[in-house]
mmCIF file of C-alpha atoms and ligand atoms in Angstrom:
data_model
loop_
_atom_site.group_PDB
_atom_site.id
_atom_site.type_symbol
_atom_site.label_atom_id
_atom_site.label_comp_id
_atom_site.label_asym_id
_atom_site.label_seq_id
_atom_site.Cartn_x
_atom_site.Cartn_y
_atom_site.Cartn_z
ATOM 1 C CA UNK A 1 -31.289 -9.882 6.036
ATOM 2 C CA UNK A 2 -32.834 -12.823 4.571
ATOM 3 C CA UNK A 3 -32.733 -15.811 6.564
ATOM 4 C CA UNK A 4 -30.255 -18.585 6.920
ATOM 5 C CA UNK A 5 -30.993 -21.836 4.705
ATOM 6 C CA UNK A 6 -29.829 -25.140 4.834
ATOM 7 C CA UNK A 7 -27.256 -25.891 2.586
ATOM 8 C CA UNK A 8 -28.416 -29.391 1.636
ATOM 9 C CA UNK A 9 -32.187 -30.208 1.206
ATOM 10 C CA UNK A 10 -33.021 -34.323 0.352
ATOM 11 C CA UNK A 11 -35.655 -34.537 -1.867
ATOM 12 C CA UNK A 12 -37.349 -38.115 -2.357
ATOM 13 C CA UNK A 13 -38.823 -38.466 -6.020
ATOM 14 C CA UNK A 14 -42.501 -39.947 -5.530
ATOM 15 C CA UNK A 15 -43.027 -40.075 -9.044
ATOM 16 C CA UNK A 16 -43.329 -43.334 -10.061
ATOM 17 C CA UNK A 17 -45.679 -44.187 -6.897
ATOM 18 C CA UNK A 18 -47.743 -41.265 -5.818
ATOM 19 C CA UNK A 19 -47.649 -39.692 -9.387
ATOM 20 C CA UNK A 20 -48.844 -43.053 -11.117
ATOM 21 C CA UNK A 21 -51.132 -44.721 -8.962
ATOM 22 C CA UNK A 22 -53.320 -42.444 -9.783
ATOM 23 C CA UNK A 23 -53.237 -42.826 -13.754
ATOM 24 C CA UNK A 24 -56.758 -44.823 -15.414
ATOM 25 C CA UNK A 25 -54.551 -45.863 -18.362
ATOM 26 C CA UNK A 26 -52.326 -49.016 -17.475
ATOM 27 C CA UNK A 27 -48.719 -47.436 -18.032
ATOM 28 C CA UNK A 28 -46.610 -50.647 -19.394
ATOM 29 C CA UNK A 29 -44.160 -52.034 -16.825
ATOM 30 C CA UNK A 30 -41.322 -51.185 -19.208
ATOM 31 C CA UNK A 31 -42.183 -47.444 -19.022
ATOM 32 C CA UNK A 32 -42.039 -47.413 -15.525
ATOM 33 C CA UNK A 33 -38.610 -48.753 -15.605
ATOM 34 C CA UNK A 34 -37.629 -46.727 -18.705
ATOM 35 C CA UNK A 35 -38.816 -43.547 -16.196
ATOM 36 C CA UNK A 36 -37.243 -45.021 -12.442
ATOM 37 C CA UNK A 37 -33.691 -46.026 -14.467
ATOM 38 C CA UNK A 38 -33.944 -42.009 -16.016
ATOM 39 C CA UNK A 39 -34.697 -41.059 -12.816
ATOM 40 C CA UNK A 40 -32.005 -43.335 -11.348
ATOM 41 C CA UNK A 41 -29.518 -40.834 -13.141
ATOM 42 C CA UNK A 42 -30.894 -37.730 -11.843
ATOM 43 C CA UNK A 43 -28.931 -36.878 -8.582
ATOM 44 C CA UNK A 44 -32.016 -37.983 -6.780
ATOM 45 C CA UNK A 45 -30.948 -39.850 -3.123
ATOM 46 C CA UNK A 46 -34.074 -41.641 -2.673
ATOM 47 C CA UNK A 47 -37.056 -43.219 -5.441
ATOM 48 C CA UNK A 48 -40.540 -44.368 -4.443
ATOM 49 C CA UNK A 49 -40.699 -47.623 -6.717
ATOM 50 C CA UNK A 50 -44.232 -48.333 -6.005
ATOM 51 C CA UNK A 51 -46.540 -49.899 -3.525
ATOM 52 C CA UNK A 52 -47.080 -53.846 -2.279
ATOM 53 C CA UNK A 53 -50.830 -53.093 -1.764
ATOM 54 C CA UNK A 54 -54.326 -54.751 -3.088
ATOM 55 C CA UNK A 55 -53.996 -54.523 -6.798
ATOM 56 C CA UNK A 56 -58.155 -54.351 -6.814
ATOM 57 C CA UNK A 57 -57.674 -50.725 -5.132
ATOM 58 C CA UNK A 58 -54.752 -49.911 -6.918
ATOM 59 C CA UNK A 59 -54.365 -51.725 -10.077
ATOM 60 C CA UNK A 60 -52.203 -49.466 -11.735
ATOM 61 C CA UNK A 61 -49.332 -50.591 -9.077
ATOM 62 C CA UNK A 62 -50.209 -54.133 -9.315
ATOM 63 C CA UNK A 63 -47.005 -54.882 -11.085
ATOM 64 C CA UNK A 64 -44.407 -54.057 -7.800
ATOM 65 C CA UNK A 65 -42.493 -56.826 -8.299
ATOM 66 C CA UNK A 66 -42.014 -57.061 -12.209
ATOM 67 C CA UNK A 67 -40.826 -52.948 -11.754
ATOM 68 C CA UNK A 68 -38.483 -54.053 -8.847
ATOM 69 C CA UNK A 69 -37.073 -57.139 -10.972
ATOM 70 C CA UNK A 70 -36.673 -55.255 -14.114
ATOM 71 C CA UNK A 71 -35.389 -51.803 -12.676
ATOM 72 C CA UNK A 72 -31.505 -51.106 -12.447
ATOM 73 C CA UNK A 73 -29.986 -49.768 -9.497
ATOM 74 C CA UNK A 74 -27.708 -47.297 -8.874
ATOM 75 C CA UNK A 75 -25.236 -46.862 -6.274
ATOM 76 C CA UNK A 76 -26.318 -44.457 -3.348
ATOM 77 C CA UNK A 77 -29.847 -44.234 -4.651
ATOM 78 C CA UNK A 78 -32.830 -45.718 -2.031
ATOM 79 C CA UNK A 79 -35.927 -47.876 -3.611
ATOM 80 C CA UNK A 80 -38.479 -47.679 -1.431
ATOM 81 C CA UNK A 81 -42.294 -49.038 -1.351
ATOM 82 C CA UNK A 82 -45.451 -48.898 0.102
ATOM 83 C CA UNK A 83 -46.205 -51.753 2.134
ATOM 84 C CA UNK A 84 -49.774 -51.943 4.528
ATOM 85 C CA UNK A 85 -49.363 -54.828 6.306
ATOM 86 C CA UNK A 86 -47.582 -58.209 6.534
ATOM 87 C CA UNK A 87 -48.559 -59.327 3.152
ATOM 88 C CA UNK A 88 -46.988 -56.246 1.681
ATOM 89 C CA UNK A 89 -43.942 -56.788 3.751
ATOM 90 C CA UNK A 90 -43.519 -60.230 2.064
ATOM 91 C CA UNK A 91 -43.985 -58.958 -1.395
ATOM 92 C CA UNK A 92 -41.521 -56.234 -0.482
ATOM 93 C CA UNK A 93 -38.970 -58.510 0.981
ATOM 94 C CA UNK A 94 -38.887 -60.833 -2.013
ATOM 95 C CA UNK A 95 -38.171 -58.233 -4.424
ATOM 96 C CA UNK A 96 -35.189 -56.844 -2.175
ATOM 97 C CA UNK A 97 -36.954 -53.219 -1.357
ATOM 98 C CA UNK A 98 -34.633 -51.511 1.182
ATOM 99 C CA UNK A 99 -36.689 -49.018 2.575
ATOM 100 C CA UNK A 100 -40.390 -49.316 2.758
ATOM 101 C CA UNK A 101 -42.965 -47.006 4.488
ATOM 102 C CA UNK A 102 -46.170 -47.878 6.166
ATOM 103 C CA UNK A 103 -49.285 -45.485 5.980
ATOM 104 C CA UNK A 104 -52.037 -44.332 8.403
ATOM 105 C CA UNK A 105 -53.453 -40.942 8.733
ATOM 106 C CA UNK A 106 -54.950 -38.362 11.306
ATOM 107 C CA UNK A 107 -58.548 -38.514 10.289
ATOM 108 C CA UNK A 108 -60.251 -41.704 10.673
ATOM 109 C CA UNK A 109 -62.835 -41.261 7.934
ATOM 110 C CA UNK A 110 -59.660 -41.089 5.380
ATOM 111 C CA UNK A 111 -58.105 -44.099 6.699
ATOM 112 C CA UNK A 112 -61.017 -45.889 6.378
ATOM 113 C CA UNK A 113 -61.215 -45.480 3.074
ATOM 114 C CA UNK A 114 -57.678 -45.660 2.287
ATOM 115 C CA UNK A 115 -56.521 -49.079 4.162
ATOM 116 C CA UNK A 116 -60.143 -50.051 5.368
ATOM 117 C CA UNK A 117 -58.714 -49.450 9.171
ATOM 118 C CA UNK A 118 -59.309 -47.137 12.122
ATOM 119 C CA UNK A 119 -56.060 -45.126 12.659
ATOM 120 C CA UNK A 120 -55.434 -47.447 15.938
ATOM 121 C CA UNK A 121 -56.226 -50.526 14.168
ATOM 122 C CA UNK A 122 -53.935 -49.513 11.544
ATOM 123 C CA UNK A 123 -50.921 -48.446 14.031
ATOM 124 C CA UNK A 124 -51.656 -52.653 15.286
ATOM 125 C CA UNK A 125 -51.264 -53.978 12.473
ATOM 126 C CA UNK A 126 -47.600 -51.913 11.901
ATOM 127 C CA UNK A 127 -46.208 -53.622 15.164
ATOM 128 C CA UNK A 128 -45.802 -56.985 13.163
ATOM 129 C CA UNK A 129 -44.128 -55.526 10.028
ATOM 130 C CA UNK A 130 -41.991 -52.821 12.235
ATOM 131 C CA UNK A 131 -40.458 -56.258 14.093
ATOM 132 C CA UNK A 132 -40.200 -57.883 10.714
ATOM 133 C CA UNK A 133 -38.612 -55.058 8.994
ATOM 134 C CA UNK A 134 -36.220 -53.934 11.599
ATOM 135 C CA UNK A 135 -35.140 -58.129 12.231
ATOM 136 C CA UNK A 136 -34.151 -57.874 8.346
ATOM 137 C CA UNK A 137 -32.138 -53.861 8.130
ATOM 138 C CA UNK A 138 -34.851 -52.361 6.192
ATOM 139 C CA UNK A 139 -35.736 -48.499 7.010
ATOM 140 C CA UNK A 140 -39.191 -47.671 8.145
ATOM 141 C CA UNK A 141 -40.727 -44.399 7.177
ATOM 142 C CA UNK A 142 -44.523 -43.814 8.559
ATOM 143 C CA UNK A 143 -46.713 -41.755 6.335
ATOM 144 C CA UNK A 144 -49.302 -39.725 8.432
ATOM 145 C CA UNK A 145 -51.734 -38.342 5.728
ATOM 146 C CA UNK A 146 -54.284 -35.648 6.079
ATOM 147 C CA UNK A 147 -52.025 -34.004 8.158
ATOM 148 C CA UNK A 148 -53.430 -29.875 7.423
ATOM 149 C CA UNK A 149 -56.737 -31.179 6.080
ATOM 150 C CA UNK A 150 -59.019 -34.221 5.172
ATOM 151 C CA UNK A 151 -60.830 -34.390 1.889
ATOM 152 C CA UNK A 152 -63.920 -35.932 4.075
ATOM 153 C CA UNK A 153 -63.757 -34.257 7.525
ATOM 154 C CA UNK A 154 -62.045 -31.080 6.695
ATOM 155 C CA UNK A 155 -59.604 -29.225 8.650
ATOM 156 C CA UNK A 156 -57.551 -31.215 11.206
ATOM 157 C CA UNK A 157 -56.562 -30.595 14.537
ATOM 158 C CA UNK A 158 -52.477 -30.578 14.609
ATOM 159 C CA UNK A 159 -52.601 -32.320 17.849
ATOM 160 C CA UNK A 160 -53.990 -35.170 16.609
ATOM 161 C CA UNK A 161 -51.483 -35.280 13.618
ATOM 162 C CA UNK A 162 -49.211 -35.378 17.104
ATOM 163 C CA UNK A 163 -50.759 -37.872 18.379
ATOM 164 C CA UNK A 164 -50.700 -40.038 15.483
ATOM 165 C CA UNK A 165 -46.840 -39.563 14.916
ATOM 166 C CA UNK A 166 -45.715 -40.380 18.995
ATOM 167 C CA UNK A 167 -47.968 -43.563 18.733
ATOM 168 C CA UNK A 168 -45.511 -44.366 15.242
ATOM 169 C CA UNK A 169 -42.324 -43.018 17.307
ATOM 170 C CA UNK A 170 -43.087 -45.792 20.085
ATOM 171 C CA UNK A 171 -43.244 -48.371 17.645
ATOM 172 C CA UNK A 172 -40.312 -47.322 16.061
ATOM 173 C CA UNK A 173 -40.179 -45.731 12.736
ATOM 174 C CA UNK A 174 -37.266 -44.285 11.484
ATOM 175 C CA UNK A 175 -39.041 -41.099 9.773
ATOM 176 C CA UNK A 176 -41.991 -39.347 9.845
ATOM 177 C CA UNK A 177 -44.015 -38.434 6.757
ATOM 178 C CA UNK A 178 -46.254 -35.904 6.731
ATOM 179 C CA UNK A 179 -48.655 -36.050 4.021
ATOM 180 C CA UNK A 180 -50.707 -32.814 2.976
ATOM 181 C CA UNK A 181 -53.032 -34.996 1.117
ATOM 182 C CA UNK A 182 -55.070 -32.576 -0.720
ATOM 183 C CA UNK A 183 -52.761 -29.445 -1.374
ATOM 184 C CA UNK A 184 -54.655 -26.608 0.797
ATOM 185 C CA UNK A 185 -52.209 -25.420 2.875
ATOM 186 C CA UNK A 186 -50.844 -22.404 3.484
ATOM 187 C CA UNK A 187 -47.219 -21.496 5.397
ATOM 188 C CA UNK A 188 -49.399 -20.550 8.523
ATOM 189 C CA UNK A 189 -50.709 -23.952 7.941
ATOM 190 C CA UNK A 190 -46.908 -25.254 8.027
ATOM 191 C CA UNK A 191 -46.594 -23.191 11.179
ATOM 192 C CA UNK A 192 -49.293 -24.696 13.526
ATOM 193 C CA UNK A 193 -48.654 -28.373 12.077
ATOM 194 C CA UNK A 194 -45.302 -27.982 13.367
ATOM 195 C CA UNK A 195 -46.131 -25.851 16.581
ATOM 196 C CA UNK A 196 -47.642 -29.105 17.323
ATOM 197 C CA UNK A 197 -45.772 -31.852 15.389
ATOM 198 C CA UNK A 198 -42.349 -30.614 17.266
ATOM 199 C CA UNK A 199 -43.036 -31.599 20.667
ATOM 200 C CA UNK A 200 -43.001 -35.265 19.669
ATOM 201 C CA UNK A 201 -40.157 -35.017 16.854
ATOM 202 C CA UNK A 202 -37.362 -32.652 15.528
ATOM 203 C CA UNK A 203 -38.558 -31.309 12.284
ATOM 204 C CA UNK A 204 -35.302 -32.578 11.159
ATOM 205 C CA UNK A 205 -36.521 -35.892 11.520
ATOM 206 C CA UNK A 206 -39.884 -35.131 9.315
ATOM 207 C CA UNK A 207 -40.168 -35.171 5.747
ATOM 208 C CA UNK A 208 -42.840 -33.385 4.195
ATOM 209 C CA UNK A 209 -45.032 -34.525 1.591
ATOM 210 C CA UNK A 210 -46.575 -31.813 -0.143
ATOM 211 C CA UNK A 211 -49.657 -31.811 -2.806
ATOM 212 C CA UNK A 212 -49.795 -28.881 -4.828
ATOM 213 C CA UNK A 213 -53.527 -29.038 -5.770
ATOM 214 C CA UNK A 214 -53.609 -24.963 -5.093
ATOM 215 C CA UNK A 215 -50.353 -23.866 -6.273
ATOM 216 C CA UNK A 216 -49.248 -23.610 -2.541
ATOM 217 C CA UNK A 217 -46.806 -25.978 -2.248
ATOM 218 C CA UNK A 218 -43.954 -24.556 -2.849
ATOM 219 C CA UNK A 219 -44.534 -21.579 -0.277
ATOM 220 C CA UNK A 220 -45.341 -23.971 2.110
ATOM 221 C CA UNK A 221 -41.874 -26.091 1.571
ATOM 222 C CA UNK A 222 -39.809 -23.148 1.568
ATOM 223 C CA UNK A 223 -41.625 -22.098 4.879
ATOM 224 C CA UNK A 224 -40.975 -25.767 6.371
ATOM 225 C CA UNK A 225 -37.375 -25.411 6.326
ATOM 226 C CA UNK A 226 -37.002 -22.007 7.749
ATOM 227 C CA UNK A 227 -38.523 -24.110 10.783
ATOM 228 C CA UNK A 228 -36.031 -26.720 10.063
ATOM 229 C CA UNK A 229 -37.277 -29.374 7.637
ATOM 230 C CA UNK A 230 -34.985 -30.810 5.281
ATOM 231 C CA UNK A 231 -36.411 -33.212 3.638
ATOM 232 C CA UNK A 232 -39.227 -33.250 1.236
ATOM 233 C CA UNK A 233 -41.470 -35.682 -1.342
ATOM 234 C CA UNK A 234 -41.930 -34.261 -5.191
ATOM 235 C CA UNK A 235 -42.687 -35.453 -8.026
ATOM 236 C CA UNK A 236 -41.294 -35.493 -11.818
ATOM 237 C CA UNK A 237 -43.462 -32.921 -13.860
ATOM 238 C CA UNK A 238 -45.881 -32.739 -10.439
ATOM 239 C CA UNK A 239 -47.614 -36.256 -11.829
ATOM 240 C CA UNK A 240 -49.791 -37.353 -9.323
ATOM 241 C CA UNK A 241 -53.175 -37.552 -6.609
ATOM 242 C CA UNK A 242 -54.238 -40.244 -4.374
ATOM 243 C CA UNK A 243 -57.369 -42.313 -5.891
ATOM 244 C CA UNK A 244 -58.665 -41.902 -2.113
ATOM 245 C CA UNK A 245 -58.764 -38.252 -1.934
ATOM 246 C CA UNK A 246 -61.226 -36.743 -4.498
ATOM 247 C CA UNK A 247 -59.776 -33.770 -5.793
ATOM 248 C CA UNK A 248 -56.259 -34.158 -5.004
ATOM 249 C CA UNK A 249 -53.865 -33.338 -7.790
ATOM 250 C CA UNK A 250 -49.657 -34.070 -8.133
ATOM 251 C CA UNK A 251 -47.344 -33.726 -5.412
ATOM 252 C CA UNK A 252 -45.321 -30.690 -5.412
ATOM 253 C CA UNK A 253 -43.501 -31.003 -8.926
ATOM 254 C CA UNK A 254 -39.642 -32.039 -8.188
ATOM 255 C CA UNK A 255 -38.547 -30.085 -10.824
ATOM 256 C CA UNK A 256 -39.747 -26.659 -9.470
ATOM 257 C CA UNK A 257 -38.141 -27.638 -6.411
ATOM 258 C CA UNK A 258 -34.771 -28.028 -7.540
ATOM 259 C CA UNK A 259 -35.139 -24.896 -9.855
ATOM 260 C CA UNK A 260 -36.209 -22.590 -6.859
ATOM 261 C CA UNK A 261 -33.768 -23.901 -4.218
ATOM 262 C CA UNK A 262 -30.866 -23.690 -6.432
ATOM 263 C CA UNK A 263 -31.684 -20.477 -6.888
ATOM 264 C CA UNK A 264 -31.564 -19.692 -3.088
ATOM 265 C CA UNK A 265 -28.143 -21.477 -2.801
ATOM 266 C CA UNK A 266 -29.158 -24.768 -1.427
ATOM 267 C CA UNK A 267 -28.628 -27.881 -2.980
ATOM 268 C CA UNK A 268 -30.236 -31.056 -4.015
ATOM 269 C CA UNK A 269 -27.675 -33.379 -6.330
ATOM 270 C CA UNK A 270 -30.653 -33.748 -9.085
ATOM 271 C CA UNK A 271 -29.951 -32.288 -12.236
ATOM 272 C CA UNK A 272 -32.551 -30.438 -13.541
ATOM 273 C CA UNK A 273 -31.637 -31.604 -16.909
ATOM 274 C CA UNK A 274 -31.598 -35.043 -16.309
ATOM 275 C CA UNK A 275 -34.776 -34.744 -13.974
ATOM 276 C CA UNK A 276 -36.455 -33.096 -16.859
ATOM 277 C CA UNK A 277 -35.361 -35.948 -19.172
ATOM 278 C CA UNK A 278 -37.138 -38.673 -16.863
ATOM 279 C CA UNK A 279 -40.388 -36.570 -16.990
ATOM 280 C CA UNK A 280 -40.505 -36.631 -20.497
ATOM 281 C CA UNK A 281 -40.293 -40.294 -20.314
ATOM 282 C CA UNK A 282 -43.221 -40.639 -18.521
ATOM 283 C CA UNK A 283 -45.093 -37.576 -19.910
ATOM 284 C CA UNK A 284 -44.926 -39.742 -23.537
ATOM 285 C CA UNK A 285 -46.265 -43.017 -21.507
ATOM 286 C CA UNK A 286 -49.233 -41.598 -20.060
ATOM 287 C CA UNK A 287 -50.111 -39.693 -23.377
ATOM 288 C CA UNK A 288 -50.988 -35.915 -21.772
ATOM 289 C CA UNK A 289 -48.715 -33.264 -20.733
ATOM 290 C CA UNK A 290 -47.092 -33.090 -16.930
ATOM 291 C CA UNK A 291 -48.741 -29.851 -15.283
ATOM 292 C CA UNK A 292 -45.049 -29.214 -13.552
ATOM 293 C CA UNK A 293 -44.395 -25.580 -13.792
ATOM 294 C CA UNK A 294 -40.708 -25.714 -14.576
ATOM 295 C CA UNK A 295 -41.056 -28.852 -16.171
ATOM 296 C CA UNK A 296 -43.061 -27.223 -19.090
ATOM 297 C CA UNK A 297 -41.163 -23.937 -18.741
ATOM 298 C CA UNK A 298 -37.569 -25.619 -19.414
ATOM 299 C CA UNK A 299 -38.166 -28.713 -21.581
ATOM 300 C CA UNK A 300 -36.997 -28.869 -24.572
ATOM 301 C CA UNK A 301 -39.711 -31.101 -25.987
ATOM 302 C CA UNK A 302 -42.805 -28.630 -24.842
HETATM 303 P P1 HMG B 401 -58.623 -55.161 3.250
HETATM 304 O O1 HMG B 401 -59.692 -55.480 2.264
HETATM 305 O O2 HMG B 401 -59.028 -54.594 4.560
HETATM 306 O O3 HMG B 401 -57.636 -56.360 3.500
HETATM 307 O O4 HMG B 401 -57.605 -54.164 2.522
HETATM 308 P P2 HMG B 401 -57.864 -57.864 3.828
HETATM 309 O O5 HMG B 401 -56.719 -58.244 4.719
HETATM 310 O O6 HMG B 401 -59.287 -58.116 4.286
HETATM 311 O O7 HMG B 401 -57.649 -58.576 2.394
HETATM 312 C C1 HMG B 401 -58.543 -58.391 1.297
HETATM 313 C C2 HMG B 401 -57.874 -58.893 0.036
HETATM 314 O O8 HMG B 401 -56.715 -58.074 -0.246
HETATM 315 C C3 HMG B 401 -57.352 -60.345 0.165
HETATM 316 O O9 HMG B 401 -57.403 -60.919 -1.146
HETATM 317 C C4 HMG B 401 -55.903 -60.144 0.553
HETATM 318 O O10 HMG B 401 -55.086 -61.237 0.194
HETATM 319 C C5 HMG B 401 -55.547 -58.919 -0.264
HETATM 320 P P3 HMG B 401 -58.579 -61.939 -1.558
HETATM 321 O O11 HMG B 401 -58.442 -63.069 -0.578
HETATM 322 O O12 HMG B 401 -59.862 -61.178 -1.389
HETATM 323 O O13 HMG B 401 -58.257 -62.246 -2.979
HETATM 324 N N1 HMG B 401 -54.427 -58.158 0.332
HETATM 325 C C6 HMG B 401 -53.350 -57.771 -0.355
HETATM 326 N N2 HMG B 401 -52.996 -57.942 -1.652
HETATM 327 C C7 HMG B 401 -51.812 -57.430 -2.030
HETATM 328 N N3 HMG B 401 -50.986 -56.750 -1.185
HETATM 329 C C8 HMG B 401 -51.317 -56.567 0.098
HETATM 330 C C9 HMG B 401 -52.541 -57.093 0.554
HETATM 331 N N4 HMG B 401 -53.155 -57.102 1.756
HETATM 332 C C10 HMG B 401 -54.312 -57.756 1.605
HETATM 333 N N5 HMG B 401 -50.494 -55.890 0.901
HETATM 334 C C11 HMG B 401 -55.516 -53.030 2.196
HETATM 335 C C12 HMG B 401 -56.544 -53.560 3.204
HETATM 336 C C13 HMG B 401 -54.590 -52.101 2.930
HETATM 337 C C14 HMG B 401 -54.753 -54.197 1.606
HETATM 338 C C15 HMG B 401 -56.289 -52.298 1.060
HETATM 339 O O14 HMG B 401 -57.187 -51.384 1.624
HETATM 340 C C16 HMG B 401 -55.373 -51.577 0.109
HETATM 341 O O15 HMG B 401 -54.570 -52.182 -0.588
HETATM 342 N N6 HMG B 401 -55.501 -50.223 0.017
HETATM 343 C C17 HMG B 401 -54.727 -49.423 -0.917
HETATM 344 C C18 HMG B 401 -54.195 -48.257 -0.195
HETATM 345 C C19 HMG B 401 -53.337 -47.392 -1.096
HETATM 346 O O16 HMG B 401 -52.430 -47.868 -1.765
HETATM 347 N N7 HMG B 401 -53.615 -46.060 -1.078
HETATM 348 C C20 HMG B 401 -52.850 -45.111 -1.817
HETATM 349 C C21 HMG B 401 -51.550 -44.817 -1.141
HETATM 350 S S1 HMG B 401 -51.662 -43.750 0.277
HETATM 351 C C22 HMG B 401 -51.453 -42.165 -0.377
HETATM 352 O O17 HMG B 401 -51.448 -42.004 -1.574
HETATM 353 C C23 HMG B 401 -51.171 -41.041 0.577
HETATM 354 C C24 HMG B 401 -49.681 -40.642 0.578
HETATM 355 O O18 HMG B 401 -49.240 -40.261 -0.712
HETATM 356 C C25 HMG B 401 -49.459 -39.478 1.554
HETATM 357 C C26 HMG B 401 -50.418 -38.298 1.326
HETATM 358 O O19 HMG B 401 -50.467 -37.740 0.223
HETATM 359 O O20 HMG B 401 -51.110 -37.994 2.298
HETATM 360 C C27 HMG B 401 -48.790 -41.793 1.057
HETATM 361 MG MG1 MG B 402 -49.554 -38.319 -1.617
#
């Protein structure tokens, strides 16, 4: 007997953040909207816009507010950002972001790097923009990265991905990210980060953010939600990497996602279609093909 699924899995396109912040070519701000109003379309529940941070370190996403001001919104579709610290709040606030999520990770080298912090001095300066946030409706989600592996320490110790996530429960985050930064995991990898993530949080209240740098991804999200997870980060056509995180290629591609799971009899609301259609959009803005498997399998432009 094969086991029971889920009947509903919530998938949260990272696309336009994750997948572009990453790009040396400046895409144009109209692409971007061209690609998050396609993407709009798609079924998807929940879009990461893009991030209020430095646009020295990431000047690709330097033009947050012009995408938020120029993007159209759809009814029952989330636009999230990044946001760091209090500055980012502000930026995020102006431009009427609902949902934003703060960042830290579970190996200090990484986060020094990242958001020039120690994981504790990080969690400090979230207090602040937790208060701020909550005073003001928005959604918190806390991104814990590195959380199977750093690309400068190596493997990491799921208790201290634990550890990190109960410090962000006490200040009160909505949701719990957890970021496989670099896309070496394996299910068994799945298993002992949630062996050890579960004591502080139901996996039901975890999304997992998946890089598919090895072409494990997908086994790795399909073992996640026999243990309960339902909700995941992809990305159109698997665009994507973290400038902090040498090596790291796309999330897990949204498209092969939604292919498998219908497949298995769950659902997602995204087209694949329409999903397909927003790649292409961005595919033709960054000049070079998406590596998504499905993606390139199933478009009609390939
Ligand atoms: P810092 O240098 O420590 O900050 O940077 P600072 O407070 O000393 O300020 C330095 C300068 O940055 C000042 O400007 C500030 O105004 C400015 P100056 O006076 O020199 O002209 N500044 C800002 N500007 C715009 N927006 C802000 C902001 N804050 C300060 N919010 C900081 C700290 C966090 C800002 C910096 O390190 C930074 O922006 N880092 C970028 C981090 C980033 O975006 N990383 C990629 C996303 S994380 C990721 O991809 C992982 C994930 O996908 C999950 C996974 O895969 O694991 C989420
Ligand atoms: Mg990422």
């Amino acid at each position: 007997m094969p086991p029971a699924v889920p009947s509903r899995i919530r998938i949260t396109e990272v696309g336009p953040r994750d997948g572009l912040q990453n790009e040396r070519q400046t895409v144009p701000t109209a692409d971007k909207i061209a690609f998050i109003n396609a993407l709009s379309l798609s079924g998807v529940p929940e879009i990461e816009v893009s991030s209020f941070v430095s646009a020295r370190q990431v000047p690709q996403l330097g033009d947050a507010s012009e995408v938020f001001a120029g993007l159209t919104r759809a009814r029952g579709v989330v636009y999230s950002a990044l946001v760091p610290n209090l500055k980012g709040l502000e930026g995020a606030l102006a431009c009427r972001v609902e949902k934003i999520a703060v960042f830290t990770a579970a190996s200090e080298t990484f986060n020094r790097r990242n958001i020039n912090a120690t994981i504790a001095e990080s969690i400090d300066r979230f207090a602040p923009v937790l208060s701020r946030a909550k005073a003001h409706a928005i959604a918190v989600r806390a991104y814990i990265s590195c959380a199977v592996a750093c690309p400068y320490e190596g493997p990491i110790q799921p208790s201290a991905v634990a550890d990190v996530a109960q410090r962000l429960l006490d200040l009160g985050v909505d949701e719990i990210d957890l970021g496989e930064t670099i896309g070496v995991a394996a299910p068994t990898d799945i298993d002992r980060l949630y062996e050890a993530v579960s004591a502080v949080v139901e996996p039901s209240r975890t999304t997992l953010h998946l890089h598919d740098t090895r072409g494990t991804a997908l086994a790795c999200l399909l073992r996640a939600i026999e243990i309960g997870v339902t909700s995941f980060d992809a990305s159109s056509g698997g665009l994507g990497g973290c400038p902090f995180a040498p090596g790291a290629s796309g999330n897990l591609a949204t498209e092969d996602v939604v292919y498998c799971l219908n497949r298995m009899g769950m659902e997602t609301g995204i087209d694949l279609r329409r999903i397909i259609g927003a790649g292409e959009i961005i595919q033709r803005a960054i000049g070079r093909p998406l590596p998504g498997r499905v993606f390139r399998a199933e478009s009609p432009n390939r």
